[in-house]
Backbone as JSON, one array per atom type, in Angstrom:
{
  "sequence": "XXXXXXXXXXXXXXXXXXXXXXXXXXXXXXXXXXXXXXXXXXXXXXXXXXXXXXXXXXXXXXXXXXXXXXXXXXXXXXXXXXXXXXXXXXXXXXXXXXXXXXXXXXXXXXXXXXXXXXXXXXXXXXXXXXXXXXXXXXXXXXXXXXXXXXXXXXXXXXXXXXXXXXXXXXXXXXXXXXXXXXXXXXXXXXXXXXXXXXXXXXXX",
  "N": [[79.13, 4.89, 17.46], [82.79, 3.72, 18.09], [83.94, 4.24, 20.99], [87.16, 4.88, 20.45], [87.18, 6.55, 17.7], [85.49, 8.21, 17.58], [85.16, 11.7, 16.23], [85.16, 13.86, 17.66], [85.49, 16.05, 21.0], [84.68, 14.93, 24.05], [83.99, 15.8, 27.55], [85.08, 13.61, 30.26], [83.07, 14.01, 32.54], [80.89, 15.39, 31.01], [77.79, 15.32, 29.86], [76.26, 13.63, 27.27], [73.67, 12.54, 25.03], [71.91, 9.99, 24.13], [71.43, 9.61, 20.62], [71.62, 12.18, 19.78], [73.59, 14.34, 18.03], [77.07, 15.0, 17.26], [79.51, 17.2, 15.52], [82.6, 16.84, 13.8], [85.46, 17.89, 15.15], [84.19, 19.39, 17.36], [83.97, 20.54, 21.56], [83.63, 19.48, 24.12], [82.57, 20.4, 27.42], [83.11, 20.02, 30.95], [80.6, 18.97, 32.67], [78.55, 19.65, 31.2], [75.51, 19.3, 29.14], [73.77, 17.53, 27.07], [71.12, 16.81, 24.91], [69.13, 14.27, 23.64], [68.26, 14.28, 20.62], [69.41, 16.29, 19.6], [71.22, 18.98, 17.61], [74.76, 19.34, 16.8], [76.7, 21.32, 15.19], [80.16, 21.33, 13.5], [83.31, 22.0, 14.68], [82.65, 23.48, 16.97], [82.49, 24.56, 20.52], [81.57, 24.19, 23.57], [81.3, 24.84, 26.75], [81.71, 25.36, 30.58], [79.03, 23.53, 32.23], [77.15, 24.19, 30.41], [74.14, 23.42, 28.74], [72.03, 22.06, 26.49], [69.12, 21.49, 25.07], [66.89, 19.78, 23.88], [66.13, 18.54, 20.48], [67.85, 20.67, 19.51], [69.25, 23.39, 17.16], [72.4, 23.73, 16.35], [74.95, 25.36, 14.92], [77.88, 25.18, 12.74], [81.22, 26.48, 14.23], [80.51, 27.32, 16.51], [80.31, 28.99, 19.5], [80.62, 28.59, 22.63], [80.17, 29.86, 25.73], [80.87, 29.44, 29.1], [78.09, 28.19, 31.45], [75.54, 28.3, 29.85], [72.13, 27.92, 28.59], [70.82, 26.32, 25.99], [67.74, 26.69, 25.21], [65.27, 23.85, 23.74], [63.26, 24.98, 20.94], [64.99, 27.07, 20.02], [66.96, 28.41, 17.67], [70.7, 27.91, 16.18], [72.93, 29.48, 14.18], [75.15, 29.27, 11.99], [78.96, 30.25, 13.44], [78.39, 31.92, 15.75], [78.54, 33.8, 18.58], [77.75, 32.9, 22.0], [77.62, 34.49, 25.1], [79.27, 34.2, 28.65], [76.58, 33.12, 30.65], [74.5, 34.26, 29.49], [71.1, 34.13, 28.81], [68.38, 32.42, 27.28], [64.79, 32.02, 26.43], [61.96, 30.36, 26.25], [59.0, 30.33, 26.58], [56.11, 32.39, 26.47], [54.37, 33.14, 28.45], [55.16, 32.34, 30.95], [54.03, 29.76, 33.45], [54.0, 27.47, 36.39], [52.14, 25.39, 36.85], [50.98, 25.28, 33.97], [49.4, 23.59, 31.51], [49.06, 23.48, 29.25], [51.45, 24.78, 27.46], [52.68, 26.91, 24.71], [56.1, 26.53, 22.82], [57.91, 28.93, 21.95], [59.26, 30.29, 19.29], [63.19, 30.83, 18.81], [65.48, 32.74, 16.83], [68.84, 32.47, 16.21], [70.75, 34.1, 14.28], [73.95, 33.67, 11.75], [76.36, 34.9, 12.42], [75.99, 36.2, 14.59], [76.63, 37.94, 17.59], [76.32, 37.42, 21.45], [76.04, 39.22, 24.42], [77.77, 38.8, 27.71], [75.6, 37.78, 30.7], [73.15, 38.32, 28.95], [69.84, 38.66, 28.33], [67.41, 37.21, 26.24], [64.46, 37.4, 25.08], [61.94, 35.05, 24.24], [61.01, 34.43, 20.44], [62.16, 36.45, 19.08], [63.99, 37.27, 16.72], [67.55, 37.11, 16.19], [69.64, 39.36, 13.69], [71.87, 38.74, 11.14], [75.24, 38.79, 12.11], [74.8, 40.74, 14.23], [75.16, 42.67, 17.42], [74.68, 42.14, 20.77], [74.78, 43.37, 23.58], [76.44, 43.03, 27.1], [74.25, 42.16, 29.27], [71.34, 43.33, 28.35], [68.26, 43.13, 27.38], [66.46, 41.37, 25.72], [63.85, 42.31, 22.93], [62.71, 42.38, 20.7], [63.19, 42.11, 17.48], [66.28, 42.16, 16.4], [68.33, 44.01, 14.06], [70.42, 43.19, 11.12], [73.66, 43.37, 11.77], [73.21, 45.03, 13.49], [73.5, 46.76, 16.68], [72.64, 46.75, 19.62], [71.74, 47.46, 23.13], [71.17, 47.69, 26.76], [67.72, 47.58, 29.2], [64.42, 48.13, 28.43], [66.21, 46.89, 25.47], [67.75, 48.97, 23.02], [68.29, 49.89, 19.94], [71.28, 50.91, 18.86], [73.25, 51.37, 16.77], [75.64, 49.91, 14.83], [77.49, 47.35, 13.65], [80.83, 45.92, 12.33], [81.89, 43.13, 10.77], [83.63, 42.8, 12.34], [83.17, 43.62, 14.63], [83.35, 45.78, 15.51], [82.13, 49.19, 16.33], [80.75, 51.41, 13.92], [81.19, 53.93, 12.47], [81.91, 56.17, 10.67], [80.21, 56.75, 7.91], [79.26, 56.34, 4.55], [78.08, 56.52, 2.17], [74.88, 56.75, 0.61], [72.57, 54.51, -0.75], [69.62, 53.69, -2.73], [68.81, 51.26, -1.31], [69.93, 51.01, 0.48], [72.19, 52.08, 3.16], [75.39, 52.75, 3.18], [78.6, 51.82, 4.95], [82.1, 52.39, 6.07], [83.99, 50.39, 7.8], [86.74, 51.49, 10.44], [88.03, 50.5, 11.66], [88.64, 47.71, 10.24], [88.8, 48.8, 7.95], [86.74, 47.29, 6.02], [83.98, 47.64, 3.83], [80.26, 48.25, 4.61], [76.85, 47.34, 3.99], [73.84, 48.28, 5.11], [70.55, 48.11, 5.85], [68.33, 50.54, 4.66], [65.76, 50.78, 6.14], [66.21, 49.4, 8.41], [68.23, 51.34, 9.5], [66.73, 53.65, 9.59], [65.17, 53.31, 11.77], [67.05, 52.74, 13.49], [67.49, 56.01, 14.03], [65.23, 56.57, 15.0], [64.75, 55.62, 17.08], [67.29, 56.33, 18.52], [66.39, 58.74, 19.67], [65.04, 58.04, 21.83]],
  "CA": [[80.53, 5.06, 17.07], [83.36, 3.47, 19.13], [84.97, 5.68, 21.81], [88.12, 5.62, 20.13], [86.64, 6.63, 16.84], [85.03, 9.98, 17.54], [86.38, 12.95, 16.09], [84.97, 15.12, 18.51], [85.52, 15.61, 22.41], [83.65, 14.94, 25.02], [84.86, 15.2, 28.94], [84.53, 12.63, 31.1], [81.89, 14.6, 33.36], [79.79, 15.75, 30.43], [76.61, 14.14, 29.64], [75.52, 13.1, 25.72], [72.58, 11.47, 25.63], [72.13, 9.09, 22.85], [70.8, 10.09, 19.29], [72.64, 13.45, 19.58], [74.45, 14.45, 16.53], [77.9, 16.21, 17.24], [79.87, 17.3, 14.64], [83.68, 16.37, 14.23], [86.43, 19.01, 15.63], [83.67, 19.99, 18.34], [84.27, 20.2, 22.34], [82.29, 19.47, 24.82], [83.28, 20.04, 28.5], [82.71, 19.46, 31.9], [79.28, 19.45, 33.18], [77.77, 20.14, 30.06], [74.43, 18.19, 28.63], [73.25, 17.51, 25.63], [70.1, 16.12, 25.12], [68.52, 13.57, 22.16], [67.85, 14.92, 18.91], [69.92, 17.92, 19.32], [72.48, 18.74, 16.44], [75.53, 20.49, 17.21], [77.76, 21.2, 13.94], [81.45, 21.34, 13.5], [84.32, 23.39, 15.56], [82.0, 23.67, 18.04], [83.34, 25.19, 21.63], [80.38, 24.05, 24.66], [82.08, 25.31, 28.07], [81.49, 24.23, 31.63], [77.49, 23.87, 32.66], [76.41, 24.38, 29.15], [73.05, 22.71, 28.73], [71.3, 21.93, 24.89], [67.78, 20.42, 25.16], [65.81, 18.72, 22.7], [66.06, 18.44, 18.98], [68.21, 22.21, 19.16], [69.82, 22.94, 16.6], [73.77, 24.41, 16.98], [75.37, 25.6, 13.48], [79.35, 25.12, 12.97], [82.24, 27.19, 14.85], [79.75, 28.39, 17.54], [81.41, 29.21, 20.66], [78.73, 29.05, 24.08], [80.35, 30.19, 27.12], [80.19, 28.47, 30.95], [76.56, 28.07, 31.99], [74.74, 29.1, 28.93], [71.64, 27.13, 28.5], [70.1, 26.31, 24.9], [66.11, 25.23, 25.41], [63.97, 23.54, 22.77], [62.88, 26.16, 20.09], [66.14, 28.08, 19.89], [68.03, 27.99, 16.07], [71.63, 29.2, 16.46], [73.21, 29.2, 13.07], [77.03, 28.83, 12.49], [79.95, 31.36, 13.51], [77.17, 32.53, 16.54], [79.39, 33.93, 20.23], [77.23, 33.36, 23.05], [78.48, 35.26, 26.05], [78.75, 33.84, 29.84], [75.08, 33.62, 31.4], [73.8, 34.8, 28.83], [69.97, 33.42, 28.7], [67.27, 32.03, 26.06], [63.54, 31.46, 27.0], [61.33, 29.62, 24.71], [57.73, 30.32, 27.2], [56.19, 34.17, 26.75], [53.73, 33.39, 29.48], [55.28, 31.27, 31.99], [53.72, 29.81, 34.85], [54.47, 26.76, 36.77], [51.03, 24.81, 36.31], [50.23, 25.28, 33.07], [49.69, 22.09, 30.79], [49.22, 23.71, 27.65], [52.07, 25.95, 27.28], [53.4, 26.4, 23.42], [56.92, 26.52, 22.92], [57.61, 30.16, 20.91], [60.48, 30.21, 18.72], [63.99, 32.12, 18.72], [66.6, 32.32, 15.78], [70.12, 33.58, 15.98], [71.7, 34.27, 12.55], [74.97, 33.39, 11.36], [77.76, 35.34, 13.08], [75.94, 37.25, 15.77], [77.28, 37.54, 18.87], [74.87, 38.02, 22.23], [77.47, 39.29, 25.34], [77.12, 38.09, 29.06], [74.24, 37.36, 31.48], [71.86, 39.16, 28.21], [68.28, 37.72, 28.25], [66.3, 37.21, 24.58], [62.7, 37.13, 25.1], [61.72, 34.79, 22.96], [60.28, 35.3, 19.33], [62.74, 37.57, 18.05], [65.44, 36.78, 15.7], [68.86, 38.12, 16.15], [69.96, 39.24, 12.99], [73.59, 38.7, 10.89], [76.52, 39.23, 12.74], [74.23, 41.61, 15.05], [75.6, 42.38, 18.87], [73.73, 42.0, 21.8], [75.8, 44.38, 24.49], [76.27, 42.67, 28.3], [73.2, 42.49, 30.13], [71.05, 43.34, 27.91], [67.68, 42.21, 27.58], [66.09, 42.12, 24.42], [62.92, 41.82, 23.58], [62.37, 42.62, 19.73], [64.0, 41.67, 16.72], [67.81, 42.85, 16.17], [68.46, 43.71, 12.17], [71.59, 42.24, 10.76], [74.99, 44.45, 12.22], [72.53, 45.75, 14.55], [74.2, 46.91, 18.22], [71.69, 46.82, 20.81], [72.12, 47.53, 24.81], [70.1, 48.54, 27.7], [66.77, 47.03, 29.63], [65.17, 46.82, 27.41], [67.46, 46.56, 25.03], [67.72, 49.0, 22.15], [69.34, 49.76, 18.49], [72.44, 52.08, 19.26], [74.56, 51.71, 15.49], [75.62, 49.14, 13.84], [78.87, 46.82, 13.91], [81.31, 45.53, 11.31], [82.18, 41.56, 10.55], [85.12, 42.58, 12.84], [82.29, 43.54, 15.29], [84.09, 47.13, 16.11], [80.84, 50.07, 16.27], [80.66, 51.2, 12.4], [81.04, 55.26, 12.71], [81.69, 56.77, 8.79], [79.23, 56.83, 6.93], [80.35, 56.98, 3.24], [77.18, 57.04, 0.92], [73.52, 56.31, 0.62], [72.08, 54.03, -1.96], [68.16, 53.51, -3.09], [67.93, 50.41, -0.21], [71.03, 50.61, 1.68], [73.77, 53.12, 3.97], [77.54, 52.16, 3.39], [79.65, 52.39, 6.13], [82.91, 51.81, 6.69], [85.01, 50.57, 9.15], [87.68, 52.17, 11.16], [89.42, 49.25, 12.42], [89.44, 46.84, 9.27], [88.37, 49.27, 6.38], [85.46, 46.91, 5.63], [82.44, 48.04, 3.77], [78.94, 47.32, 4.78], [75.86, 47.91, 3.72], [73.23, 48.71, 6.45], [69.03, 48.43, 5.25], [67.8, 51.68, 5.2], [64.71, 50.53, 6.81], [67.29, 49.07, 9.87], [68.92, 52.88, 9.89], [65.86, 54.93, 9.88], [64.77, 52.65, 12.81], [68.08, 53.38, 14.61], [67.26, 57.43, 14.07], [63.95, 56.93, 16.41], [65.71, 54.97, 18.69], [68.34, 57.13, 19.08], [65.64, 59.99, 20.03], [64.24, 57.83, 23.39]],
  "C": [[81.41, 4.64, 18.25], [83.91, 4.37, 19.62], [86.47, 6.19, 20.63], [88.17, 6.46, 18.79], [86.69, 7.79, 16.46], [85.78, 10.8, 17.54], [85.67, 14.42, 16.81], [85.31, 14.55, 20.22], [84.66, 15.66, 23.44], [84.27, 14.58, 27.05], [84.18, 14.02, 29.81], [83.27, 12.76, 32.07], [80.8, 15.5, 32.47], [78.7, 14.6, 30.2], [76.12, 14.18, 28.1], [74.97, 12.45, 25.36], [72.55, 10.75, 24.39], [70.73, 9.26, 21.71], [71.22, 11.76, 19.38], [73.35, 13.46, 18.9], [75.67, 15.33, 16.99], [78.88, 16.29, 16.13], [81.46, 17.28, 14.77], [84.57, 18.33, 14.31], [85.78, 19.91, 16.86], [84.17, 19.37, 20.08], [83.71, 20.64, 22.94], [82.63, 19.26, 26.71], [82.81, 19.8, 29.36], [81.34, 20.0, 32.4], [78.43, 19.44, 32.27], [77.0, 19.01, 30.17], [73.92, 18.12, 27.59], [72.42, 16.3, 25.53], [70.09, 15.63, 23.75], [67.94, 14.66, 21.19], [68.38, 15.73, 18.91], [70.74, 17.36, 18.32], [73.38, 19.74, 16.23], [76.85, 20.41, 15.63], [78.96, 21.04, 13.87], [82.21, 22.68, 14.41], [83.74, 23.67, 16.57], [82.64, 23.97, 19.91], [81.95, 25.38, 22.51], [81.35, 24.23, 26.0], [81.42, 24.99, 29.07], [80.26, 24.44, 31.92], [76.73, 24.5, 31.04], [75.25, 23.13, 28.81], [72.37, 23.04, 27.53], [70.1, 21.1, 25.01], [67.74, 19.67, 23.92], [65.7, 19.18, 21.81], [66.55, 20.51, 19.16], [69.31, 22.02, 17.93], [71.02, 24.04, 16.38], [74.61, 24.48, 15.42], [77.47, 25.18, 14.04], [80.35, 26.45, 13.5], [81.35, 28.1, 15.27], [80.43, 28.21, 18.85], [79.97, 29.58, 21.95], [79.9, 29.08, 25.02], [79.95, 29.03, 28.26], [78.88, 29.14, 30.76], [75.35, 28.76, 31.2], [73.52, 27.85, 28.62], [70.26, 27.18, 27.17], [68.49, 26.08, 24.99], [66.1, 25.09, 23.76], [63.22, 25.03, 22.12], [63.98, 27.39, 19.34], [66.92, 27.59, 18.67], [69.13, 28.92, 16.47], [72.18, 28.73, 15.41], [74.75, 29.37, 12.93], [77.44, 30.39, 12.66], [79.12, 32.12, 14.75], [78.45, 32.57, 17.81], [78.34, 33.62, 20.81], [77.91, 33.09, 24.42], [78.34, 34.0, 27.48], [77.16, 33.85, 30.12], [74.72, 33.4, 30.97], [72.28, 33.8, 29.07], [68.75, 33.32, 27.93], [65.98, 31.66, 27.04], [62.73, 30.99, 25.81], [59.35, 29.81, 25.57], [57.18, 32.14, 27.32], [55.09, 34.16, 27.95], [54.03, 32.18, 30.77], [54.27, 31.16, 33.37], [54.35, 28.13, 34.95], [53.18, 25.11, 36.64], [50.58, 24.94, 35.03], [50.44, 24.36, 32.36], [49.62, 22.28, 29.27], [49.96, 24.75, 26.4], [52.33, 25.32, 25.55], [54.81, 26.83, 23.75], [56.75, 27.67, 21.72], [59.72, 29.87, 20.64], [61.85, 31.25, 18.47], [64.63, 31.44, 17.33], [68.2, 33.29, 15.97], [70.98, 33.59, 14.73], [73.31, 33.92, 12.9], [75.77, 35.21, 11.58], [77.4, 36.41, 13.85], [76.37, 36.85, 16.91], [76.61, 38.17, 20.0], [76.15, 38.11, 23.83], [76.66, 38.39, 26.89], [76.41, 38.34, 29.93], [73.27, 38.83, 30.45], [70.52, 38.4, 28.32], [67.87, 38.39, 26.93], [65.6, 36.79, 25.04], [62.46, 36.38, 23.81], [60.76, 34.86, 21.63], [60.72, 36.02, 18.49], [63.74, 36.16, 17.32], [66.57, 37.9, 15.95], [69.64, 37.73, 14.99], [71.58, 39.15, 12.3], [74.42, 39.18, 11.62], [76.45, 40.57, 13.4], [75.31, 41.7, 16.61], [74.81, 42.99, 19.98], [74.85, 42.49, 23.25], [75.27, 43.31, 25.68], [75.59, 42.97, 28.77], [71.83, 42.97, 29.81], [69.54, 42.72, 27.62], [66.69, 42.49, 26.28], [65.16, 41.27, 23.77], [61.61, 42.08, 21.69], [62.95, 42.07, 18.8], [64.65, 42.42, 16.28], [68.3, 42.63, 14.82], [69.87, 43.33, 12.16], [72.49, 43.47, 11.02], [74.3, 45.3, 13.06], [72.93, 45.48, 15.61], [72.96, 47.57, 19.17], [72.51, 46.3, 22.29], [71.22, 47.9, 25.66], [68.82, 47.05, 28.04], [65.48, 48.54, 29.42], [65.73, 47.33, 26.64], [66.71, 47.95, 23.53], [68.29, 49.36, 20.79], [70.17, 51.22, 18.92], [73.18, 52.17, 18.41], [73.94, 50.23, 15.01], [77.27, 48.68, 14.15], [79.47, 46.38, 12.92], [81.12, 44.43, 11.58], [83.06, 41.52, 11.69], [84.37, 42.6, 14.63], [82.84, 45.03, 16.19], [82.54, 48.05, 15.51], [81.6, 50.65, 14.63], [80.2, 53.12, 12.91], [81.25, 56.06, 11.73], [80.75, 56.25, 7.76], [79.23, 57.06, 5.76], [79.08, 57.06, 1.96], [76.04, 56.3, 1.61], [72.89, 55.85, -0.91], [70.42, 53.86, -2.07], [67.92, 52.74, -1.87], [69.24, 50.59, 0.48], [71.66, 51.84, 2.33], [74.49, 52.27, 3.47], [77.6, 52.76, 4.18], [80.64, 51.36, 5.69], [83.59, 51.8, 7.66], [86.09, 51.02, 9.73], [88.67, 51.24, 11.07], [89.99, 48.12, 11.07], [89.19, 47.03, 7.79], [87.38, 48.56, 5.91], [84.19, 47.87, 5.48], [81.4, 47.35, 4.73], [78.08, 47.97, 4.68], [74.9, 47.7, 5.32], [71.55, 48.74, 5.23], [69.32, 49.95, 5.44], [66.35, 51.52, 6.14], [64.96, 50.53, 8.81], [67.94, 50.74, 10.25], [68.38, 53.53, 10.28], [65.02, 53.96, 11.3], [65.81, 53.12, 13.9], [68.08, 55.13, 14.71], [66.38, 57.59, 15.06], [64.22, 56.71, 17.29], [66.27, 55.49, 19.37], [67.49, 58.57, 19.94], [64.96, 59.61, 21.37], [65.05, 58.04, 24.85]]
}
């Protein structure tokens, strides 16, 4: 596509390597890299030292922070925050010699948000519009509106869409809790499976 063409931005001191897919209304700033085969969607918001490996794949109106760095194996699906720092690993037994490492897979759902310098071990999935508290290191898989904190990291509530902690509790159905929210009156259902998980939790 000719320079003047592209409906996305790219700064003069980023790097976009060629066969990279970016999607139009996305921006891509200084320092940043973006490697071949990746595919970054629409609205997109990459901040300074943001690094995307190989064939990743970046959903629409995801927002990455300075110096956040995507590897190879990592799915982040649209509407996704990730915080400053924050950090992905894709190796559960690193070493520095090894020639036959596999690459283990993360997923972040559509509209979770993971805060700054958190570490995901990878393997899990962070579920719907889950939140991953600052610093955080987390090392299981986070159910959908699930609020996890701590080293390691674990289930402390539950959050709205609005992403405010979810504290009334208004009925119980066959598979679900309702709650609603404080701040924007929003329902939400909650598993019960995900709830009675946050009851044990809450007991460590």
């Amino acid at each position: 596509m000719p320079e003047g063409s592209k409906k996305y931005f790219v700064h003069p001191l980023a790097v976009v390597e060629e066969g990279a897919e970016i999607g139009e209304g996305t921006r891509i700033w200084h320092f940043a890299h973006v490697r071949k085969g990746a595919k970054i969607g629409k609205n997109c918001n990459l901040g300074k030292d943001v690094y995307i490996d190989v064939d990743v794949q970046i959903g629409n109106n995801v927002k990455i922070q300075n110096g956040v760095s995507v590897y190879h194996g990592v799915k982040v699906e649209d509407d996704v925050f990730l915080g400053p720092h924050m950090t992905f690993t894709n190796d559960l037994y690193p070493r520095a010699f090894n020639q036959d490492w596999k690459v283990v897979p993360t997923l972040v759902k559509k509209g979770a948000s993971i805060g700054a310098h958190a570490t995901i071990v990878c393997g899990v999935t962070i579920g719907e519009y889950a939140m991953v508290g600052a610093g955080a290191v987390v090392t299981k898989d986070v159910p959908p509106f699930g609020l996890v904190y701590g080293n390691p990291a674990r289930l402390k509530g539950f959050v709205c869409y609005c992403g405010r902690k979810l504290e009334e509790k208004i009925c119980e159905e066959e598979e679900h809790v309702i709650f609603r929210c404080s701040h924007c009156g929003r329902e939400v259902k909650i598993r019960k499976e995900d709830y009675e998980r946050y009851l044990k939790e809450k007991e460590l």
